[in-house]
Coordinates of C-alpha atoms in Angstrom, one line a residue:
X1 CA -28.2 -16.1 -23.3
X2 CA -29.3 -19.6 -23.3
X3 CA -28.4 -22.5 -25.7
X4 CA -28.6 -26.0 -26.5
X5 CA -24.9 -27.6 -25.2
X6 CA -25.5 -31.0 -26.0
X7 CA -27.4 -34.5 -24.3
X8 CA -25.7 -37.1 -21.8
X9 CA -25.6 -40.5 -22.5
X10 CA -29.1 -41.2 -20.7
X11 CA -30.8 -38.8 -23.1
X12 CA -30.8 -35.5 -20.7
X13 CA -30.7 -32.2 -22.0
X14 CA -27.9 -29.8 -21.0
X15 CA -27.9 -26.4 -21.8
X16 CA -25.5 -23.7 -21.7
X17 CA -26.2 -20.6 -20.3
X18 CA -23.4 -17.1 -21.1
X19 CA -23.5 -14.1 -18.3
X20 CA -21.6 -10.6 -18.8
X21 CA -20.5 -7.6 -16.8
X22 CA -17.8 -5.2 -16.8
X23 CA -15.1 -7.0 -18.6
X24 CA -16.1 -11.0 -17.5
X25 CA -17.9 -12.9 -19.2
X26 CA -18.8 -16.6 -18.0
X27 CA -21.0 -19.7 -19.5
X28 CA -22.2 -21.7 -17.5
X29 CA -23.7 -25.5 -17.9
X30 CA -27.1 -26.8 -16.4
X31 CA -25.5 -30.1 -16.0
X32 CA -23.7 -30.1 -12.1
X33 CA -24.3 -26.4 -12.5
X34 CA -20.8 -26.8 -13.5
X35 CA -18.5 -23.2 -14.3
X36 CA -17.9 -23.9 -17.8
X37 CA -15.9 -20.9 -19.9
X38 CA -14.4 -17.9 -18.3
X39 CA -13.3 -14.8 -20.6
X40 CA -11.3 -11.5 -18.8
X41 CA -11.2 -8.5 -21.6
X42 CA -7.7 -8.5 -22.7
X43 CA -7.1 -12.0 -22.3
X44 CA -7.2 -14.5 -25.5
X45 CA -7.5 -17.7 -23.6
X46 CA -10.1 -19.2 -21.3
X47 CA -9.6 -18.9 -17.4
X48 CA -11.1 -21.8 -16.1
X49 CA -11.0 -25.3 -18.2
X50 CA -13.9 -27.0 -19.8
X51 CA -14.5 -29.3 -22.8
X52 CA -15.9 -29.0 -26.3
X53 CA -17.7 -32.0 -26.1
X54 CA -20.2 -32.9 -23.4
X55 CA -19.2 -36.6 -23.6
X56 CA -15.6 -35.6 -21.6
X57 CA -18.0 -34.8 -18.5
X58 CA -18.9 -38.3 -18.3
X59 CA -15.5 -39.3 -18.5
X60 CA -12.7 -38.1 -17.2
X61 CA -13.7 -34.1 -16.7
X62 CA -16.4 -35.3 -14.6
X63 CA -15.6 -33.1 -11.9
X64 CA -14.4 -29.8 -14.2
X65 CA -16.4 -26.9 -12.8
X66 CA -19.3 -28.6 -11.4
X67 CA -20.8 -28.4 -8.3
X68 CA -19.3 -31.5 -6.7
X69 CA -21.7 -33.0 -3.3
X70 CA -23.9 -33.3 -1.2
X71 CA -20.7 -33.8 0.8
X72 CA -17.5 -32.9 -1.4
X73 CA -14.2 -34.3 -0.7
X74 CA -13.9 -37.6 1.1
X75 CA -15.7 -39.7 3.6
X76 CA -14.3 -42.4 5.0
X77 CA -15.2 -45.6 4.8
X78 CA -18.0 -44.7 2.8
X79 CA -20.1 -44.0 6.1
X80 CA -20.5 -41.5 8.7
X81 CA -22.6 -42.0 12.0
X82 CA -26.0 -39.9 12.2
X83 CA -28.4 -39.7 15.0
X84 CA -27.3 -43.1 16.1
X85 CA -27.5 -44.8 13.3
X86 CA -24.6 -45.5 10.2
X87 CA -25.1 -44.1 7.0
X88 CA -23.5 -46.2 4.4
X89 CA -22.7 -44.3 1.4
X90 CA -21.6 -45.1 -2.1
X91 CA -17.8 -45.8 -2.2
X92 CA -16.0 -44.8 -5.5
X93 CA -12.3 -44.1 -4.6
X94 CA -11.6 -47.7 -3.1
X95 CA -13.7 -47.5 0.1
X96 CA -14.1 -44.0 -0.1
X97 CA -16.8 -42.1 -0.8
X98 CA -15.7 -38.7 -2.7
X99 CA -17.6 -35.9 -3.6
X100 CA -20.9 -37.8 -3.3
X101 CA -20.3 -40.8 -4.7
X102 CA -20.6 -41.8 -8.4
X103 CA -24.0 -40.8 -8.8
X104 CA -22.9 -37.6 -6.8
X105 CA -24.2 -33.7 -8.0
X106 CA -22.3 -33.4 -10.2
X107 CA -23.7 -35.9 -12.9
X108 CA -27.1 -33.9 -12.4
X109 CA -28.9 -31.5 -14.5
X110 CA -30.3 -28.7 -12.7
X111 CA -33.1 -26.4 -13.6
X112 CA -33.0 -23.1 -14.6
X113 CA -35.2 -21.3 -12.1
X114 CA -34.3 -17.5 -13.5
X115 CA -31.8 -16.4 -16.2
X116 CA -30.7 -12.2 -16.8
X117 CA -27.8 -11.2 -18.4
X118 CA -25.9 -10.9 -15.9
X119 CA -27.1 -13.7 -13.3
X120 CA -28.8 -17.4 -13.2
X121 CA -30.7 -18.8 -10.6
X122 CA -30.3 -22.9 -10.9
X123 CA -32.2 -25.5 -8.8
X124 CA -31.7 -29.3 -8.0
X125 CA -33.8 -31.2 -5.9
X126 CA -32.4 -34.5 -4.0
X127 CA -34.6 -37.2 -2.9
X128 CA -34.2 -38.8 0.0
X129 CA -31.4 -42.0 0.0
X130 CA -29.8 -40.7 -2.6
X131 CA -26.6 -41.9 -2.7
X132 CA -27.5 -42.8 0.5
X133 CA -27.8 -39.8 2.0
X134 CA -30.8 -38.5 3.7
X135 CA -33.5 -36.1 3.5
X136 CA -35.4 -34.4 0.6
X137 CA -33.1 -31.7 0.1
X138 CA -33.7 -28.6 -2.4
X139 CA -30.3 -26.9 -3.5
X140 CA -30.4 -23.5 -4.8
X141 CA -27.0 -21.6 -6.7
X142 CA -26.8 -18.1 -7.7
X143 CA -24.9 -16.7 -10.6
X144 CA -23.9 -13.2 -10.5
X145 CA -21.6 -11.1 -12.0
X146 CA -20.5 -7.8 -10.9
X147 CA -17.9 -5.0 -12.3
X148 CA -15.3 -4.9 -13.2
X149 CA -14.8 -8.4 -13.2
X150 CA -15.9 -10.5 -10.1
X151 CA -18.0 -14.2 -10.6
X152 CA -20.1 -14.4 -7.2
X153 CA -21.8 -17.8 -6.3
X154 CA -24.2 -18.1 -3.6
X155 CA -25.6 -21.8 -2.5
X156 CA -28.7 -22.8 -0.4
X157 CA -29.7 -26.0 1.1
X158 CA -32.7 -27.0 2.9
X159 CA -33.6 -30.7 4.0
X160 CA -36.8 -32.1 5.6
X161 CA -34.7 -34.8 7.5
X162 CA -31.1 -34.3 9.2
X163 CA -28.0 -34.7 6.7
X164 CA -25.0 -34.0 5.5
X165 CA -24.2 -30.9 2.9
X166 CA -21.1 -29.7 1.9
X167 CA -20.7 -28.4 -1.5
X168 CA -18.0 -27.2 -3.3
X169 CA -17.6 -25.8 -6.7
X170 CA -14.6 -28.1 -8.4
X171 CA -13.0 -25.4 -11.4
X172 CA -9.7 -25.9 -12.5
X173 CA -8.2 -22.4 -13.1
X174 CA -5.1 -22.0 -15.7
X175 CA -4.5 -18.4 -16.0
X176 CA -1.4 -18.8 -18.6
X177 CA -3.3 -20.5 -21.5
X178 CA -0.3 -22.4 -21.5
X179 CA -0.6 -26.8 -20.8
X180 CA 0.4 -26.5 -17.2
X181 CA 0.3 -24.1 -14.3
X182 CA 4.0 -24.2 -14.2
X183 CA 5.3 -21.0 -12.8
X184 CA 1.6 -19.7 -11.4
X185 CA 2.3 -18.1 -7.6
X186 CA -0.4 -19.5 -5.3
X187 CA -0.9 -17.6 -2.1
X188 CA -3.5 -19.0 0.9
X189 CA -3.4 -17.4 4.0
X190 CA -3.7 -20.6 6.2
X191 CA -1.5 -21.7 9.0
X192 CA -2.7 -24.9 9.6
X193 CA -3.6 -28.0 7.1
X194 CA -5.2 -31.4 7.6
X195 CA -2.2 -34.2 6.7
X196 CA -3.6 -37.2 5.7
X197 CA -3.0 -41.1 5.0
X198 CA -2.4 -43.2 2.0
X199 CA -6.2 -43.0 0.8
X200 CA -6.1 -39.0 1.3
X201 CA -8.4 -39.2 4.8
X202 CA -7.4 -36.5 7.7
X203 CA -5.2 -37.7 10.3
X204 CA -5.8 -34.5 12.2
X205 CA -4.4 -30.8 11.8
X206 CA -1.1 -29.5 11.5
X207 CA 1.0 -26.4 11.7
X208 CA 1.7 -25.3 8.2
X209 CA 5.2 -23.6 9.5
X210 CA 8.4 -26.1 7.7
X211 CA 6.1 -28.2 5.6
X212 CA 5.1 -28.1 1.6
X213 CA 1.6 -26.6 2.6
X214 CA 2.7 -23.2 4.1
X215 CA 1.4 -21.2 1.3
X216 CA 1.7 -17.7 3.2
X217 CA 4.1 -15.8 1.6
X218 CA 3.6 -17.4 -2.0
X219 CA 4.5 -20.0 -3.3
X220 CA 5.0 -21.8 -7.2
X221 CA 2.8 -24.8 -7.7
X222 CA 3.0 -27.0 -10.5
X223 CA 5.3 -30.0 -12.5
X224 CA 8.3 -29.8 -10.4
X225 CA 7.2 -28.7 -6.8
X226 CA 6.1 -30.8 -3.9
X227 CA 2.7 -32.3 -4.9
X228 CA -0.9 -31.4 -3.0
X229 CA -4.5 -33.1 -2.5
X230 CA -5.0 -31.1 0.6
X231 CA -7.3 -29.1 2.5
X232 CA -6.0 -26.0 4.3
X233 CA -7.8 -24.4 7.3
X234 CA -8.8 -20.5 6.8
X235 CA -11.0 -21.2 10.0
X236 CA -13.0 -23.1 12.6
X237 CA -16.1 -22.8 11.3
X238 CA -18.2 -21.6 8.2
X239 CA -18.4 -17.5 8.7
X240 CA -21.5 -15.3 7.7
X241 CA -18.6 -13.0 6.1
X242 CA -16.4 -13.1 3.2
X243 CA -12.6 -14.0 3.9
X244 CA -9.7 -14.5 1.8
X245 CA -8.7 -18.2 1.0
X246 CA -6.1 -17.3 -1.8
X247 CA -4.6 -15.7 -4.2
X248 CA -3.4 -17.5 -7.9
X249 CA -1.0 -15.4 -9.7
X250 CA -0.1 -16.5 -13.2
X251 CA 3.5 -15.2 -15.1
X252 CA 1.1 -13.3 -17.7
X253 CA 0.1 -11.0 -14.8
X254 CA -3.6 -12.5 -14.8
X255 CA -4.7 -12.5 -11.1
X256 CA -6.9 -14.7 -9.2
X257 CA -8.5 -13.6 -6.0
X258 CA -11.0 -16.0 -4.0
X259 CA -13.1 -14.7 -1.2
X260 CA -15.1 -17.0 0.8
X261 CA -17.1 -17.7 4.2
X262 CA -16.3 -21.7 4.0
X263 CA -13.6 -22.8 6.8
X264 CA -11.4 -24.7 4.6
X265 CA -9.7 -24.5 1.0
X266 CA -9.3 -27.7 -0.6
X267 CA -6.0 -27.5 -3.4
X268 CA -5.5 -29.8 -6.2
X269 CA -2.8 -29.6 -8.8
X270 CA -4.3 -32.1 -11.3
X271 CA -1.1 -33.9 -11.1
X272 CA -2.9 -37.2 -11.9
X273 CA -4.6 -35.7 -14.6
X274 CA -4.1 -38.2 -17.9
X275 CA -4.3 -36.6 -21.3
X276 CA -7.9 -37.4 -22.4
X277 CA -9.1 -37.9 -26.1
X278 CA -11.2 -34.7 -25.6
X279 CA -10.6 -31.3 -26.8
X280 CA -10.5 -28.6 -24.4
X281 CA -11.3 -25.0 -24.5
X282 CA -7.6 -24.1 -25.8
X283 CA -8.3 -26.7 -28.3
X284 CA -6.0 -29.2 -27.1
X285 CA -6.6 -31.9 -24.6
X286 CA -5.4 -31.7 -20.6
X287 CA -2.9 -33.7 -19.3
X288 CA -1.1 -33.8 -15.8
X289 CA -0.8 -30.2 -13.9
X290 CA -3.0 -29.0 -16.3
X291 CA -4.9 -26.3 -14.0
X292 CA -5.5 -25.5 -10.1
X293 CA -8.4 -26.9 -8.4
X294 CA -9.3 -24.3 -5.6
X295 CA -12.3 -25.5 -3.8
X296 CA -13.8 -23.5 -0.8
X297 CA -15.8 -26.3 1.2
X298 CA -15.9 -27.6 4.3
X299 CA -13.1 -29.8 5.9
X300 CA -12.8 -33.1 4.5
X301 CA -14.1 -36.4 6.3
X302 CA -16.1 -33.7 8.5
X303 CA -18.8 -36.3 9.2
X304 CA -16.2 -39.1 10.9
X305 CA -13.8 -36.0 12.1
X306 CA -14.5 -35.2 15.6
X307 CA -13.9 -31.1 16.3
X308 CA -14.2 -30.5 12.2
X309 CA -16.2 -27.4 11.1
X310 CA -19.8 -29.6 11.0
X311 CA -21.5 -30.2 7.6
X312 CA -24.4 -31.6 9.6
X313 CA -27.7 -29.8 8.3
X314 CA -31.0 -30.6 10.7
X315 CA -33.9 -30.5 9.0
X316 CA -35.9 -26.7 8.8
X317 CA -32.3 -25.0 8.8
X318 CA -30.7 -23.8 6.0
X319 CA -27.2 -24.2 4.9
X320 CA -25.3 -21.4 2.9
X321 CA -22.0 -20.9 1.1
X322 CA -21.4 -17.5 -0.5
X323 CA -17.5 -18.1 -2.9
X324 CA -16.5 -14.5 -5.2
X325 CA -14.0 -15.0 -7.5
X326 CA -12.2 -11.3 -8.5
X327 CA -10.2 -11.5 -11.8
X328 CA -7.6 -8.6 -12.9
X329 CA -4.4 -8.4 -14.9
X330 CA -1.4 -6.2 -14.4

């Protein structure tokens, strides 16, 4: 089902589009193709956090659900070196450029290409220098929904000049309906991480083993535990197969399961989150440690990193992410 969701400040409409199988349901928004609502049978409270009003996406839930790119995550610098030249980005985190820059995908409205109850097919073209990235790109994302309760998202990029894509898909998941994730178990089967500096940039990779970020045998997240911004390595490279990046576990027995073929898991506890003048789904705003952002993408600073899974994308190849999200409750 589709519906009017509101306009942006530049006059744009955004429209809201609802999926169901099994026992999920999902709605979906045409602006950053952003996961908007997510509803398990049984359950009386929203999965995944959104807003009421469309005006809190140009403000501080910018990021909530959308597809965040072309390159999510950081660059740093604002530039990355490409066939011997310098790209020179748009910095919006001091000198860094994150998740596309200000003007990134996520503040686009895509195009419905192909809408059924239980999948949409959305499309965003990119012109070349956007942002000041290169190429004309065409990005494609697939909605689907499969029993009993499993949200499966497919992207596809193509680009007539050589670039950079790595997109991720920026949810916050709270699976307590309660204000924080306090007490949720979150389980990633990494054994390495990427520590970084004061502005959040790589310094390398690192043995998981004694530190905050070994998440192998389950740990709680939330107000009062260490915080994290980090990425953590599930592999080397981007995989043509599905593999388990984690596993969210809230204290109402409300299971998350992600499944992914991208190298890296990028977790964010929202800890800086500031309680915003905007209602959310719950009907209260968000404040700090308000949800879990789990982001399946490629490493961060990939671009700049030498011996990081490549986002690099030459023109006439195809780049593609395939993320399934399995819900269940015990």
């Amino acid at each position: 089902m589709r519906r009017p969701f509101g306009t942006t400040p530049d006059g744009r409409a955004v429209e809201a589009v609802s999926l169901h199988a099994g026992d999920l349901s999902v709605t979906l928004l045409t602006l950053g193709a952003a996961i908007h609502d997510v509803r398990l049978k049984g359950v009386p409270y929203p999965l995944t956090l959104g807003a009421t009003d469309i005006a809190a996406y140009a403000g501080p839930m910018t990021y909530f659900g959308a597809l965040v790119g072309p390159v999510a995550n950081r660059i740093a610098g604002a530039s990355a070196p490409l066939n011997g030249d310098l790209l020179s980005f748009e910095a919006n985190e001091g000198t860094t450029c994150l998740h596309g820059g200000p003007h990134g995908m996520h503040t686009e409205v895509w195009q419905i290409e192909s809408a059924t109850d239980n999948a949409v097919t959305m499309t965003l073209e990119l012109p070349d220098g956007t942002g000041g990235f290169t190429g004309n790109r065409t990005v494609k994302a697939r909605f689907s929904l499969d029993a009993p309760a499993h949200l499966r998202l497919v992207i596809e990029a193509e680009t007539d000049k050589d670039t950079y894509i790595n997109i991720a898909n920026h949810s916050y998941w709270s699976l307590d309906g309660t204000p924080t994730i306090s007490g949720h178990i979150l389980t990633i089967p990494a054994d390495r991480y990427t520590p970084v500096d004061r502005a959040l940039i790589p310094t390398g990779v690192a043995d998981v083993h004694g530190t905050d970020f070994d998440f192998r045998s389950g740990r709680a997240v939330g107000d009062g535990t260490p915080r994290i911004d980090h990425n953590l390595c599930l592999s080397d490279a981007p995989r043509d197969t599905l593999q388990h990046a984690c596993t969210l576990t809230g204290q109402s027995g409300v299971t998350l399961r992600i499944d992914t073929t991208e190298p890296g898991l990028q977790v964010y506890d929202a800890g800086k989150q500031s309680s915003a003048p905007y209602v959310g789904l719950t009907g209260k705003p968000y404040g700090a440690f308000c949800g879990m952002a789990l982001e399946p993408q490629r490493w961060p600073d990939g671009p700049n990193q030498t011996g990081f899974p490549t986002c690099r994308l030459n023109a006439g190849d195809v780049y593609r992410q395939e993320t399934v999200w399995s819900f269940s409750k015990a």
